[in-house]
Short mmCIF file of C-alpha atoms in Angstrom, two decimals:
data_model
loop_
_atom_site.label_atom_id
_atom_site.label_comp_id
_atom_site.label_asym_id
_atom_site.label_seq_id
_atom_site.Cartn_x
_atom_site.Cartn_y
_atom_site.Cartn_z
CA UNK A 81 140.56 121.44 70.86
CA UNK A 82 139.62 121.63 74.28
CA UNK A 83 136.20 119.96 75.67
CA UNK A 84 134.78 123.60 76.52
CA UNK A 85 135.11 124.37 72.75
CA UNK A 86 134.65 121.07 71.51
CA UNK A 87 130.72 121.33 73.54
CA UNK A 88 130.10 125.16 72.63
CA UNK A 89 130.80 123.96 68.77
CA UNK A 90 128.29 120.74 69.40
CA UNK A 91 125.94 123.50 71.17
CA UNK A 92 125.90 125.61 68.14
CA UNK A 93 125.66 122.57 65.77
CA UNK A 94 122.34 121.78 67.55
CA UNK A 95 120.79 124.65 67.09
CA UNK A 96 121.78 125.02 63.57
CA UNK A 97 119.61 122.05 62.02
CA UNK A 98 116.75 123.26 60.83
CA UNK A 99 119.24 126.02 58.49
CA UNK A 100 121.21 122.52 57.17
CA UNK A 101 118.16 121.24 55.86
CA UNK A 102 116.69 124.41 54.65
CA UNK A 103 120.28 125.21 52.53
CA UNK A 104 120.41 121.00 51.32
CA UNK A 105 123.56 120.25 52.76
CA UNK A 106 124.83 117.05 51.38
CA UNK A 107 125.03 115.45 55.15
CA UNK A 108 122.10 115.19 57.90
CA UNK A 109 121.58 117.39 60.47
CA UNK A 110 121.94 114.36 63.00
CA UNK A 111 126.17 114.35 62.56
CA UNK A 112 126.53 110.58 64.21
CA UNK A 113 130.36 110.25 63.68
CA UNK A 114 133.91 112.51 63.71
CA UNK A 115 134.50 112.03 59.99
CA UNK A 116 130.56 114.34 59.63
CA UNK A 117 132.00 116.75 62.36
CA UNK A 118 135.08 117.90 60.85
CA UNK A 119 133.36 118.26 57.09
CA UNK A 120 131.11 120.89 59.30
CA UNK A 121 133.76 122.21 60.86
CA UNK A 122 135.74 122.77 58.06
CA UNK A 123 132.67 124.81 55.89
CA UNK A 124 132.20 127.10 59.29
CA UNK A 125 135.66 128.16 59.97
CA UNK A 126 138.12 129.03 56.94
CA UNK A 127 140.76 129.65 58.45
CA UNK A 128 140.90 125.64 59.85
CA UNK A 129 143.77 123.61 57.77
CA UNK A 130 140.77 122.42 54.71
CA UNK A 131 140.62 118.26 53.88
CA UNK A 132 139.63 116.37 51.24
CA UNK A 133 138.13 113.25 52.53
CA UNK A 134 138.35 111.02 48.94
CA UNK A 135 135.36 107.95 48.64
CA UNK A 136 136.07 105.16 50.45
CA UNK A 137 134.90 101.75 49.18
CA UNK A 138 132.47 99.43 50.96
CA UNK A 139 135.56 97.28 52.61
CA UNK A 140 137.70 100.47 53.81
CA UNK A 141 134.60 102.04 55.33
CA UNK A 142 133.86 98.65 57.15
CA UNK A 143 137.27 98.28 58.13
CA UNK A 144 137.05 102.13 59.79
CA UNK A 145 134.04 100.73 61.37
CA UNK A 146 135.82 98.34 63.33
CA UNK A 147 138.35 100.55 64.51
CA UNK A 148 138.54 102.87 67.40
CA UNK A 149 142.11 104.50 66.65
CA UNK A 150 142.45 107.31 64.25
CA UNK A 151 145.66 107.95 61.81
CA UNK A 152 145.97 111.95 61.72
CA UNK A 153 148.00 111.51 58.59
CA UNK A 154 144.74 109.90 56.74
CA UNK A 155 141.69 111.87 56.11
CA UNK A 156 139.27 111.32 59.05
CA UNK A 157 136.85 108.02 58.72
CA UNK A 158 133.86 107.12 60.74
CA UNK A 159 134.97 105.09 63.96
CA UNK A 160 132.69 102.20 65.40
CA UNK A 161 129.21 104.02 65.71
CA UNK A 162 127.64 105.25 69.26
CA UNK A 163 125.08 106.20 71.15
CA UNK A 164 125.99 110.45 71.35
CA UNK A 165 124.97 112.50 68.89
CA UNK A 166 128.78 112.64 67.70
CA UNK A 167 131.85 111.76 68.70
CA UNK A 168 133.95 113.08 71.43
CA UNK A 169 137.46 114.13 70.75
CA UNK A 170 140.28 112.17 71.02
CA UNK A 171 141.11 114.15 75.44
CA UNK A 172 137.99 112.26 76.18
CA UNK A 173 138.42 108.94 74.33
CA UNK A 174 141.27 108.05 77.11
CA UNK A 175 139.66 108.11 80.04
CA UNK A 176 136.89 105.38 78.49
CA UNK A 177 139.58 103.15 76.71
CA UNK A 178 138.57 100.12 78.10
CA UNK A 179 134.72 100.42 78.17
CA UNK A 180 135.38 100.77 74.30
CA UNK A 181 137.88 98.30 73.91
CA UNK A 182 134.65 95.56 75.27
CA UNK A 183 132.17 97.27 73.23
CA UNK A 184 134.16 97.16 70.09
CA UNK A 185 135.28 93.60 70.73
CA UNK A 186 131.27 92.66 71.33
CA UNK A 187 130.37 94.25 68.46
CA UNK A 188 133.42 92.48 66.17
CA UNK A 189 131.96 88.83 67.67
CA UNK A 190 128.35 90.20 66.83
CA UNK A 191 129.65 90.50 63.25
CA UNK A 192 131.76 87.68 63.08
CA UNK A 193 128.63 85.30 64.10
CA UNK A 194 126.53 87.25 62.00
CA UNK A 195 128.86 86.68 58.93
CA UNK A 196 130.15 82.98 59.88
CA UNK A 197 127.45 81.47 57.65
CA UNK A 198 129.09 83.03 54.59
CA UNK A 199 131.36 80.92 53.78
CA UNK A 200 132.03 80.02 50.48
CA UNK A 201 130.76 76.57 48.50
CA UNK A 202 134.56 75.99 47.96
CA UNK A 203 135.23 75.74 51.84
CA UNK A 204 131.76 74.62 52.85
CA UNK A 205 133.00 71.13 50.60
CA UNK A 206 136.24 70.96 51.99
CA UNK A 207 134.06 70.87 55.61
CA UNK A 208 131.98 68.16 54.72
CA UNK A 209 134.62 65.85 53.24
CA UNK A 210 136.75 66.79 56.27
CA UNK A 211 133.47 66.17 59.14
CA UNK A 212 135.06 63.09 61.77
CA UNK A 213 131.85 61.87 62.19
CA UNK A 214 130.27 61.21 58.49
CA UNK A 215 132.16 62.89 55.80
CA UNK A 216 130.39 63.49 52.36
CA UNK A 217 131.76 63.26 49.15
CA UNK A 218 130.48 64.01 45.41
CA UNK A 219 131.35 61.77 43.10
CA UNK A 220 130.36 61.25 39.37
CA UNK A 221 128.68 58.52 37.93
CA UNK A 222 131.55 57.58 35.84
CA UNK A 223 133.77 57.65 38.69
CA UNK A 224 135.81 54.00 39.35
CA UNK A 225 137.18 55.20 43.17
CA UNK A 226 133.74 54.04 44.57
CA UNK A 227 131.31 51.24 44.80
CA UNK A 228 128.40 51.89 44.09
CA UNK A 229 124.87 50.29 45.81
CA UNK A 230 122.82 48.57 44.02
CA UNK A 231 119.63 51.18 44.82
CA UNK A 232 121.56 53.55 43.90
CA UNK A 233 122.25 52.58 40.31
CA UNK A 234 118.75 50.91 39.74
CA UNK A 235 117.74 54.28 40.39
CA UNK A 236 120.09 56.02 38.43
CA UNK A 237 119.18 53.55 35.20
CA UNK A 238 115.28 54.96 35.71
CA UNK A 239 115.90 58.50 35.67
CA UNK A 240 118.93 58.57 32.92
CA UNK A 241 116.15 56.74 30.77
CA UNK A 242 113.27 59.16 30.80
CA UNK A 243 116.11 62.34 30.64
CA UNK A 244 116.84 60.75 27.31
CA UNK A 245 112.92 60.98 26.29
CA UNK A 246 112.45 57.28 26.48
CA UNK A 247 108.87 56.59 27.19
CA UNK A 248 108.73 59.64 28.97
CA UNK A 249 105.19 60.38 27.09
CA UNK A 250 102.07 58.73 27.37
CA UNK A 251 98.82 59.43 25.86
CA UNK A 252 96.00 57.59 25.94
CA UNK A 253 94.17 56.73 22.65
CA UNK A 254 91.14 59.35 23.07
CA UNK A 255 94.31 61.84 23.09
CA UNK A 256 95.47 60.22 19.83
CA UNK A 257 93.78 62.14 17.12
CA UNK A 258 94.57 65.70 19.19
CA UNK A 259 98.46 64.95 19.70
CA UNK A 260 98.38 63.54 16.18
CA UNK A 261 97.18 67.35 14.82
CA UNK A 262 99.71 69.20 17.78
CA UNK A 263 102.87 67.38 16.62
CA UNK A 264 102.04 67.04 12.69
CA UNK A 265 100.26 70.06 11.38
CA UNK A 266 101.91 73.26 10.41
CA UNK A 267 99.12 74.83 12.05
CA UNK A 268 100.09 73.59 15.28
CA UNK A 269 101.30 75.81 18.53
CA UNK A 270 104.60 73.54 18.95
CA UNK A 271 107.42 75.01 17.13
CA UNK A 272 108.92 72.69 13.77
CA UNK A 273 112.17 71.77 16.07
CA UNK A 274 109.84 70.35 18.76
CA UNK A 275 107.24 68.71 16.60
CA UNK A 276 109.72 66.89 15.06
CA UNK A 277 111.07 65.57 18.50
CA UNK A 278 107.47 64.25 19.66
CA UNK A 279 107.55 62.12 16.74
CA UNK A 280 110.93 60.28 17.57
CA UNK A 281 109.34 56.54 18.17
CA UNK A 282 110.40 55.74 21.68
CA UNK A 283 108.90 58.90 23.76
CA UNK A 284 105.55 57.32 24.17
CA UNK A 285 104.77 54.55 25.95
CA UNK A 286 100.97 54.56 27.79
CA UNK A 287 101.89 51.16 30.09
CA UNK A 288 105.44 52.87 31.89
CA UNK A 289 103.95 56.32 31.77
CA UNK A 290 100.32 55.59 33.50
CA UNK A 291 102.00 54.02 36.34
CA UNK A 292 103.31 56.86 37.92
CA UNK A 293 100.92 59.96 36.08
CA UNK A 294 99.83 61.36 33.33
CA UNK A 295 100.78 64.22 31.23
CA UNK A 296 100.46 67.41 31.81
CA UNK A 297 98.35 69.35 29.21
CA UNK A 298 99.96 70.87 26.70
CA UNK A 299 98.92 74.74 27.09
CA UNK A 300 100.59 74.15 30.70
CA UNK A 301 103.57 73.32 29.60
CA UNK A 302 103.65 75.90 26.95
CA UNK A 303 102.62 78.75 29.77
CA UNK A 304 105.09 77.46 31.52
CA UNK A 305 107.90 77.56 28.73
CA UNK A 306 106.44 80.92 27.86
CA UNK A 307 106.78 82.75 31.09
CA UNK A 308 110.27 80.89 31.48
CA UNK A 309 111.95 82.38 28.71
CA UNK A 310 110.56 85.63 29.22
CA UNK A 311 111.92 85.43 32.67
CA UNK A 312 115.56 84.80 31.14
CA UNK A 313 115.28 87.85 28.83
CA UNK A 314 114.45 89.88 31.82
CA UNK A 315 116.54 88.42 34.41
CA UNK A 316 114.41 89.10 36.88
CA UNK A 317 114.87 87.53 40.90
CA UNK A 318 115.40 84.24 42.11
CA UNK A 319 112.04 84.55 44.11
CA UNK A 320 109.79 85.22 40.88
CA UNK A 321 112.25 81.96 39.60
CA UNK A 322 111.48 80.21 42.45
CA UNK A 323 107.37 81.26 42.62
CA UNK A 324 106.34 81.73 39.05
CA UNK A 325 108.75 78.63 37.40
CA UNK A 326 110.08 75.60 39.98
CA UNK A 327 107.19 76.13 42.35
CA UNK A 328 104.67 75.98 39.17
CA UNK A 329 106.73 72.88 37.41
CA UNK A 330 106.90 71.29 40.88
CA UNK A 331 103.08 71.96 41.64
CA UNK A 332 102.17 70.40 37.68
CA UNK A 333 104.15 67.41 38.28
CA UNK A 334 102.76 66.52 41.77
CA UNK A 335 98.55 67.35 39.89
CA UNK A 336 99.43 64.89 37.28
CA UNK A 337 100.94 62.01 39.18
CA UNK A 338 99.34 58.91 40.78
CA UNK A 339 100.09 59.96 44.25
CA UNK A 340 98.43 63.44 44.37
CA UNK A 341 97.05 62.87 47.35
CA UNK A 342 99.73 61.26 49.18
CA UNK A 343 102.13 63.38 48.64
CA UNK A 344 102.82 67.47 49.20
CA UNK A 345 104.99 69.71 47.87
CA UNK A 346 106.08 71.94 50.87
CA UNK A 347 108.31 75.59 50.63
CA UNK A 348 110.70 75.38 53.51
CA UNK A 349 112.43 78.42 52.68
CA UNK A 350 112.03 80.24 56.14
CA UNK A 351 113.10 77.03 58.27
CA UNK A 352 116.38 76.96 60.12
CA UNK A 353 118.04 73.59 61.09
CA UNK A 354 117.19 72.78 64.09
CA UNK A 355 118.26 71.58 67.02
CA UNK A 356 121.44 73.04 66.08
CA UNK A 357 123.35 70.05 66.78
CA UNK A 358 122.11 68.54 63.68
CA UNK A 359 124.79 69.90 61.65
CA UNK A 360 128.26 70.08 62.11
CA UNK A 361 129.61 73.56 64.12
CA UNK A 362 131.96 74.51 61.23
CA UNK A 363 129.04 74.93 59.06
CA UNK A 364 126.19 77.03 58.25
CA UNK A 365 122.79 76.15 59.02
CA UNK A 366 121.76 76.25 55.11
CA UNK A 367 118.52 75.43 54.07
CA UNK A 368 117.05 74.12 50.96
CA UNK A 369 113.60 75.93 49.18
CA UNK A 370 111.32 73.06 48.44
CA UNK A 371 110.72 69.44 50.12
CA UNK A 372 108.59 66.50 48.84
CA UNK A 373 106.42 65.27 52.16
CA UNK A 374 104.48 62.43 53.05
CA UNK A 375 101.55 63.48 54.54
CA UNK A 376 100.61 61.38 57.14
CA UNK A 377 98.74 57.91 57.23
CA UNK A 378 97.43 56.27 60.12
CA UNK A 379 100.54 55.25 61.49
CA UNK A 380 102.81 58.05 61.10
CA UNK A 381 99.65 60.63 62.83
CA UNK A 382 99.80 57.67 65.39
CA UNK A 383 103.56 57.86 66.12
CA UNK A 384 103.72 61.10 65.92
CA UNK A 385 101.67 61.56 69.15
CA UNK A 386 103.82 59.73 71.48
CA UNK A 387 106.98 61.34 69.95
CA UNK A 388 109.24 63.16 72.10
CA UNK A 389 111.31 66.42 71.20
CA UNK A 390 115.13 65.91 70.54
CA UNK A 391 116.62 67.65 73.39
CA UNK A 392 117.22 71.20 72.85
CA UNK A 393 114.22 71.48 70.68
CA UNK A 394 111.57 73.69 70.96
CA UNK A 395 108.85 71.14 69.96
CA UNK A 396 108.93 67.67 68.86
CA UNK A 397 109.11 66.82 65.00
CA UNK A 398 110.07 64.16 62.14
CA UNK A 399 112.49 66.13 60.68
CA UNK A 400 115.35 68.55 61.07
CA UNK A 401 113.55 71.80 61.56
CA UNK A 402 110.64 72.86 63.80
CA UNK A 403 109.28 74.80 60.96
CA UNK A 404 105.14 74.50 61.90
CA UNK A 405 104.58 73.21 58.08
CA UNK A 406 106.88 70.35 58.01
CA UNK A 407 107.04 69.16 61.66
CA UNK A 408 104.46 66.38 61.29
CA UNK A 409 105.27 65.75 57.46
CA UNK A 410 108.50 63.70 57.41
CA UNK A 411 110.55 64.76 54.47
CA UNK A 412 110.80 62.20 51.47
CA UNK A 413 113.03 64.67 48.63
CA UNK A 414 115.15 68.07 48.94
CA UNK A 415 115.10 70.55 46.39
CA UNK A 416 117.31 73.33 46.22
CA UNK A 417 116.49 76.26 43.54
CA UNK A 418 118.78 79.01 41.59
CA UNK A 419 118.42 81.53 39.43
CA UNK A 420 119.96 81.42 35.85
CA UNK A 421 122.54 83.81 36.99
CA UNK A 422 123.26 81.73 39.70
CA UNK A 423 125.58 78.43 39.44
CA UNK A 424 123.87 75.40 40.37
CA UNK A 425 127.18 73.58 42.21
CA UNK A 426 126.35 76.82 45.04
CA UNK A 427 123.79 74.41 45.48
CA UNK A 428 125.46 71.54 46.33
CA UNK A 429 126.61 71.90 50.00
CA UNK A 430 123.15 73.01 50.90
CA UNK A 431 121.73 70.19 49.93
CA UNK A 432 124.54 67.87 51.57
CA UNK A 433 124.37 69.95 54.79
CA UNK A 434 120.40 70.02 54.63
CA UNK A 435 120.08 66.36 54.06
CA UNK A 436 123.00 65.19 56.35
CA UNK A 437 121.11 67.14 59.29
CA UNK A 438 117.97 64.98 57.84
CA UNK A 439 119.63 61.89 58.27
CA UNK A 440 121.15 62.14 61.26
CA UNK A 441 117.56 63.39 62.84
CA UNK A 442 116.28 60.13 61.62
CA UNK A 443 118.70 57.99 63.26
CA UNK A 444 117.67 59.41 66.26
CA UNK A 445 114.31 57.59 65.60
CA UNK A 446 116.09 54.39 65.39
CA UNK A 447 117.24 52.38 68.64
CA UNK A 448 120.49 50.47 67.60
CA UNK A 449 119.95 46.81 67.93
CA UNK A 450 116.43 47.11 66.93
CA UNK A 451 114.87 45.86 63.48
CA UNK A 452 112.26 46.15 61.50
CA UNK A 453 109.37 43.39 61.71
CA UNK A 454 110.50 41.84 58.60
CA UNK A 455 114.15 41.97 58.79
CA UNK A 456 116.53 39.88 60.69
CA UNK A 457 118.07 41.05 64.12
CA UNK A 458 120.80 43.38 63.65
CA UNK A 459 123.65 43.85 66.22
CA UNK A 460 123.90 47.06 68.79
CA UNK A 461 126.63 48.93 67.04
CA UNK A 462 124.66 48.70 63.49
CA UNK A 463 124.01 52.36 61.92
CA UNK A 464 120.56 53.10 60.38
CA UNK A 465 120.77 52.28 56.66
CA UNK A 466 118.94 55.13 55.05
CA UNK A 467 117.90 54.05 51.66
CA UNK A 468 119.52 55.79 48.04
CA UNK A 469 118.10 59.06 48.15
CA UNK A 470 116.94 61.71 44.94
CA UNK A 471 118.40 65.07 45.19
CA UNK A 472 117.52 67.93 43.18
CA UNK A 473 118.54 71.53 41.94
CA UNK A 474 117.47 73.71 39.23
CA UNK A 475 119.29 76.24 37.85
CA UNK A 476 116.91 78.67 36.22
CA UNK A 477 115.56 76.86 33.21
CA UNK A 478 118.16 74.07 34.09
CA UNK A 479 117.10 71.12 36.36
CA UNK A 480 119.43 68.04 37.79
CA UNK A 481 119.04 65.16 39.67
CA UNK A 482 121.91 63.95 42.40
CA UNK A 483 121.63 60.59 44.24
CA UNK A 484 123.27 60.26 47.80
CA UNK A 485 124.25 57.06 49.29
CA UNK A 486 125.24 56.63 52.98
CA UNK A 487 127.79 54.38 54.06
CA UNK A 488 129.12 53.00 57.44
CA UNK A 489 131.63 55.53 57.50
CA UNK A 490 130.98 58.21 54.87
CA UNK A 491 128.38 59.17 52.43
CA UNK A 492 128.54 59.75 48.46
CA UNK A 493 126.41 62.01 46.55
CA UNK A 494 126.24 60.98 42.85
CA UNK A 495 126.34 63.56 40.59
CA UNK A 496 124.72 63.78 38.04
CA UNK A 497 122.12 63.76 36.04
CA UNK A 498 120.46 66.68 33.43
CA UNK A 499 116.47 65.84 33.65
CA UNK A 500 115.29 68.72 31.63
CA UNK A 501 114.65 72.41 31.33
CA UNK A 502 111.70 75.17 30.17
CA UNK A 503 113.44 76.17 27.14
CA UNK A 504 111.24 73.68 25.12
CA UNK A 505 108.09 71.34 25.49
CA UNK A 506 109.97 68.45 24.80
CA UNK A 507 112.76 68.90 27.34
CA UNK A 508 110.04 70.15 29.71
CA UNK A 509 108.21 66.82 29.41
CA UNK A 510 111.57 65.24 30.27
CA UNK A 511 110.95 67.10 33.47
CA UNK A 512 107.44 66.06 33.87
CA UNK A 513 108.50 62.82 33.65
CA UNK A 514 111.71 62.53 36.43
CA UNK A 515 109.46 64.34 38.91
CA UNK A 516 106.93 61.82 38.18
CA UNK A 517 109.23 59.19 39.21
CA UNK A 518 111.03 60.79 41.97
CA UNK A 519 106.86 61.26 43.44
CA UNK A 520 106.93 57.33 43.09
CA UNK A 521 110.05 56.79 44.55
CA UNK A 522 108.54 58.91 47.32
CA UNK A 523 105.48 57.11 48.23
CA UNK A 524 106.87 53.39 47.21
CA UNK A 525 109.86 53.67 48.64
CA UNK A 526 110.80 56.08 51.19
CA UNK A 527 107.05 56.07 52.71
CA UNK A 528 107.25 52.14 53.37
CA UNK A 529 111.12 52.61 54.76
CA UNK A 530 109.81 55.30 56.74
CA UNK A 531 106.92 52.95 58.40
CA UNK A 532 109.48 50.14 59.24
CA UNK A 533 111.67 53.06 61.10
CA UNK A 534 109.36 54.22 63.51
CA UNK A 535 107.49 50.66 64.10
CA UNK A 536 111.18 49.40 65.04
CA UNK A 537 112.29 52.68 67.01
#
């Protein structure tokens, strides 16, 4: 086709639109590729040799996409998009072969970037345990190839205890007579199966309970349980998951618990890591959904006055975003939430590259050779040793609890521990329970680490 005919048939296209949409052809009257032309030229002229372009799936079209070259043996497929109205022919294509080739290449790198943080869990492991710097590992309790810390199983011991129900109840004898009538009569709003598990001897104990919160009331729990499982039957979106369930259980734990108002519960959903540098290159900057913060005292609003930003960041904060909701809250606990449908090990590297990012942004707060007031001097080429951290993911109605450990030269992530779900009351307690502690473990000991950090840095 030459270009005279190749513009009078563009021409006439033009002024045909309105009659496309009028007879409800099945393309637009804007024809933005080759592949759209041809179809159009085909219907107008008979006599033209007829094709029969066949559906292409979502990777061949992509893979046209990123090509400029066309195969006159194949049925026509939409090159890399532009700017005209359609495409020229092939007679003009050659005297712009370069310009194309650098547009095409620019746009490849676009998608490349664009698509770099989708790498899968699988590979995103093998990254971590691979890192020169700090590798990570996951280990299981039971596993004999490491040593582990003394925090980290004293901490471990607390939280495998109240996952098995022990003492993880605790009412107060004014609540005696009414949890009495919920867990014995017929009559009752708990089902027989979990009745008969609130009466099991060792789930309630007032002293262990009361020191880190109460219970949550029963019709909570229940909602809670309620909307839960009718969530499952409908599998509806993570985000109603994350809103209507984990935020809710997260929310009721943090109400009940002695440290309400020390403590936040903060959705960090939208931040990015940042600076970048954080986190290794050959990984994504993944994020987690939910932190535990300490909200400031005295001294951290103090410190946090005089502190710099990192360089490279846009504005100065405690952690490892500048997300305006967390800057001047340093974080204490990550959570990481799924969707039933969703497996809870995807989790897993988000949390190790979220956390890892944390860690390293603290020990930027640290001078090495400095110490804490009550702590002996420690030598220049000391690292910052962060205490045994909680991690946590829930999986729908599922929720676990992960420890991590840094080392010298690498750090272990414990794995792990079942803490309880919404299928029940009873298990959901169990959850009440963990958080409970992990809110403790929060204010008692990461808040008091946290002090001796930025007095010594």
């Amino acid at each position: 086709m030459s270009i005279d005919v190749w513009i009078d048939e563009v021409e006439s296209i033009r002024q045909e639109k309105p009659r496309l949409i009028q007879d409800g052809r099945a393309f637009v009257p804007q024809i933005e590729d080759r592949y759209s032309l041809d179809r159009y030229l085909d219907d107008r002229a008979p006599n033209r040799q007829s094709r029969a372009p066949r559906q292409l799936s979502r990777k061949r079209n992509f893979e046209a996409t990123m090509s400029t070259s066309i195969d006159t043996d194949q049925t026509p497929r939409p090159t890399k998009k532009r700017h005209l109205a359609v495409d020229p022919p092939a007679s003009l294509l050659q005297f712009s072969s370069s310009a194309s080739s650098v547009a095409a290449s620019s746009d490849i790198d676009d998608l490349e970037s664009h698509h770099s943080g989708r790498v899968s869990p699988e590979k995103q492991m093998v990254y971590l345990e691979e890192e020169v710097e700090h590798p990570v590992f996951y280990r299981d309790f039971g596993c004999d190839d490491e040593i582990m810390e003394l925090d980290v199983e004293q901490l471990r011991r607390q939280v495998q205890a109240l996952a098995d129900g022990v003492g993880m109840l605790g009412w107060r004898p004014s609540q005696a007579e009414e949890m009495d009538a919920l867990i014995t009569a017929e009559s009752s709003s708990l089902g027989a199966v979990d009745r008969a598990r609130f009466r099991y001897s060792w789930v309630n104990d007032l002293e262990k309970r009361s020191k880190t919160g109460t219970m949550v009331p029963v019709p909570k729990i229940q909602r809670l349980v309620r909307n839960a499982t009718s969530y499952e039957t409908k599998r509806v979106h993570e985000n109603i998951w994350n809103s209507k369930i984990h935020e809710v259980a997260l929310e009721a734990a943090l109400e009940t618990s002695v440290h309400s108002s020390a403590l936040e519960i903060t959705s960090v959903k939208s931040a990015m890591i940042s600076p970048r540098d954080l986190a290794s290159a050959e990984l994504p900057a993944r994020v987690v959904d939910y932190t535990i913060v300490l909200r400031p005292d005295a001294l951290i609003a103090s410190r946090y006055k005089s502190l710099k930003p990192l360089p490279k960041a846009e504005a100065k904060s405690w952690n490892n975003t500048m997300s305006n909701n967390v800057r001047a809250t340093p974080i204490a606990v990550n959570i990481e939430t799924k969707a039933p449908n969703k497996s809870w090990t995807d989790g897993k590297p988000q949390l190790a590259i979220w956390t890892m990012s944390l860690f390293k942004r603290l020990s930027k707060l640290w001078k090495p050779g400095s110490s804490p007031p009550d702590a002996p001097q420690l030598p220049p080429t000391a690292i910052l040793k962060i205490p045994a951290m909680p991690l946590i993911v829930a999986q729908g109605h599922d929720w676990h609890l992960m420890i991590i450990s840094q080392g010298s030269e690498k750090s272990i992530i414990w794995q792990k521990i079942d803490i309880g779900n919404t299928r029940n009351c009873f298990d959901a307690y169990k959850l009440m329970a963990v958080l409970h502690l992990v809110l403790d473990w929060a204010q008692t000991v990461w808040r008091p680490w946290f002090h001796r950090l930025i007095e010594a840095g």
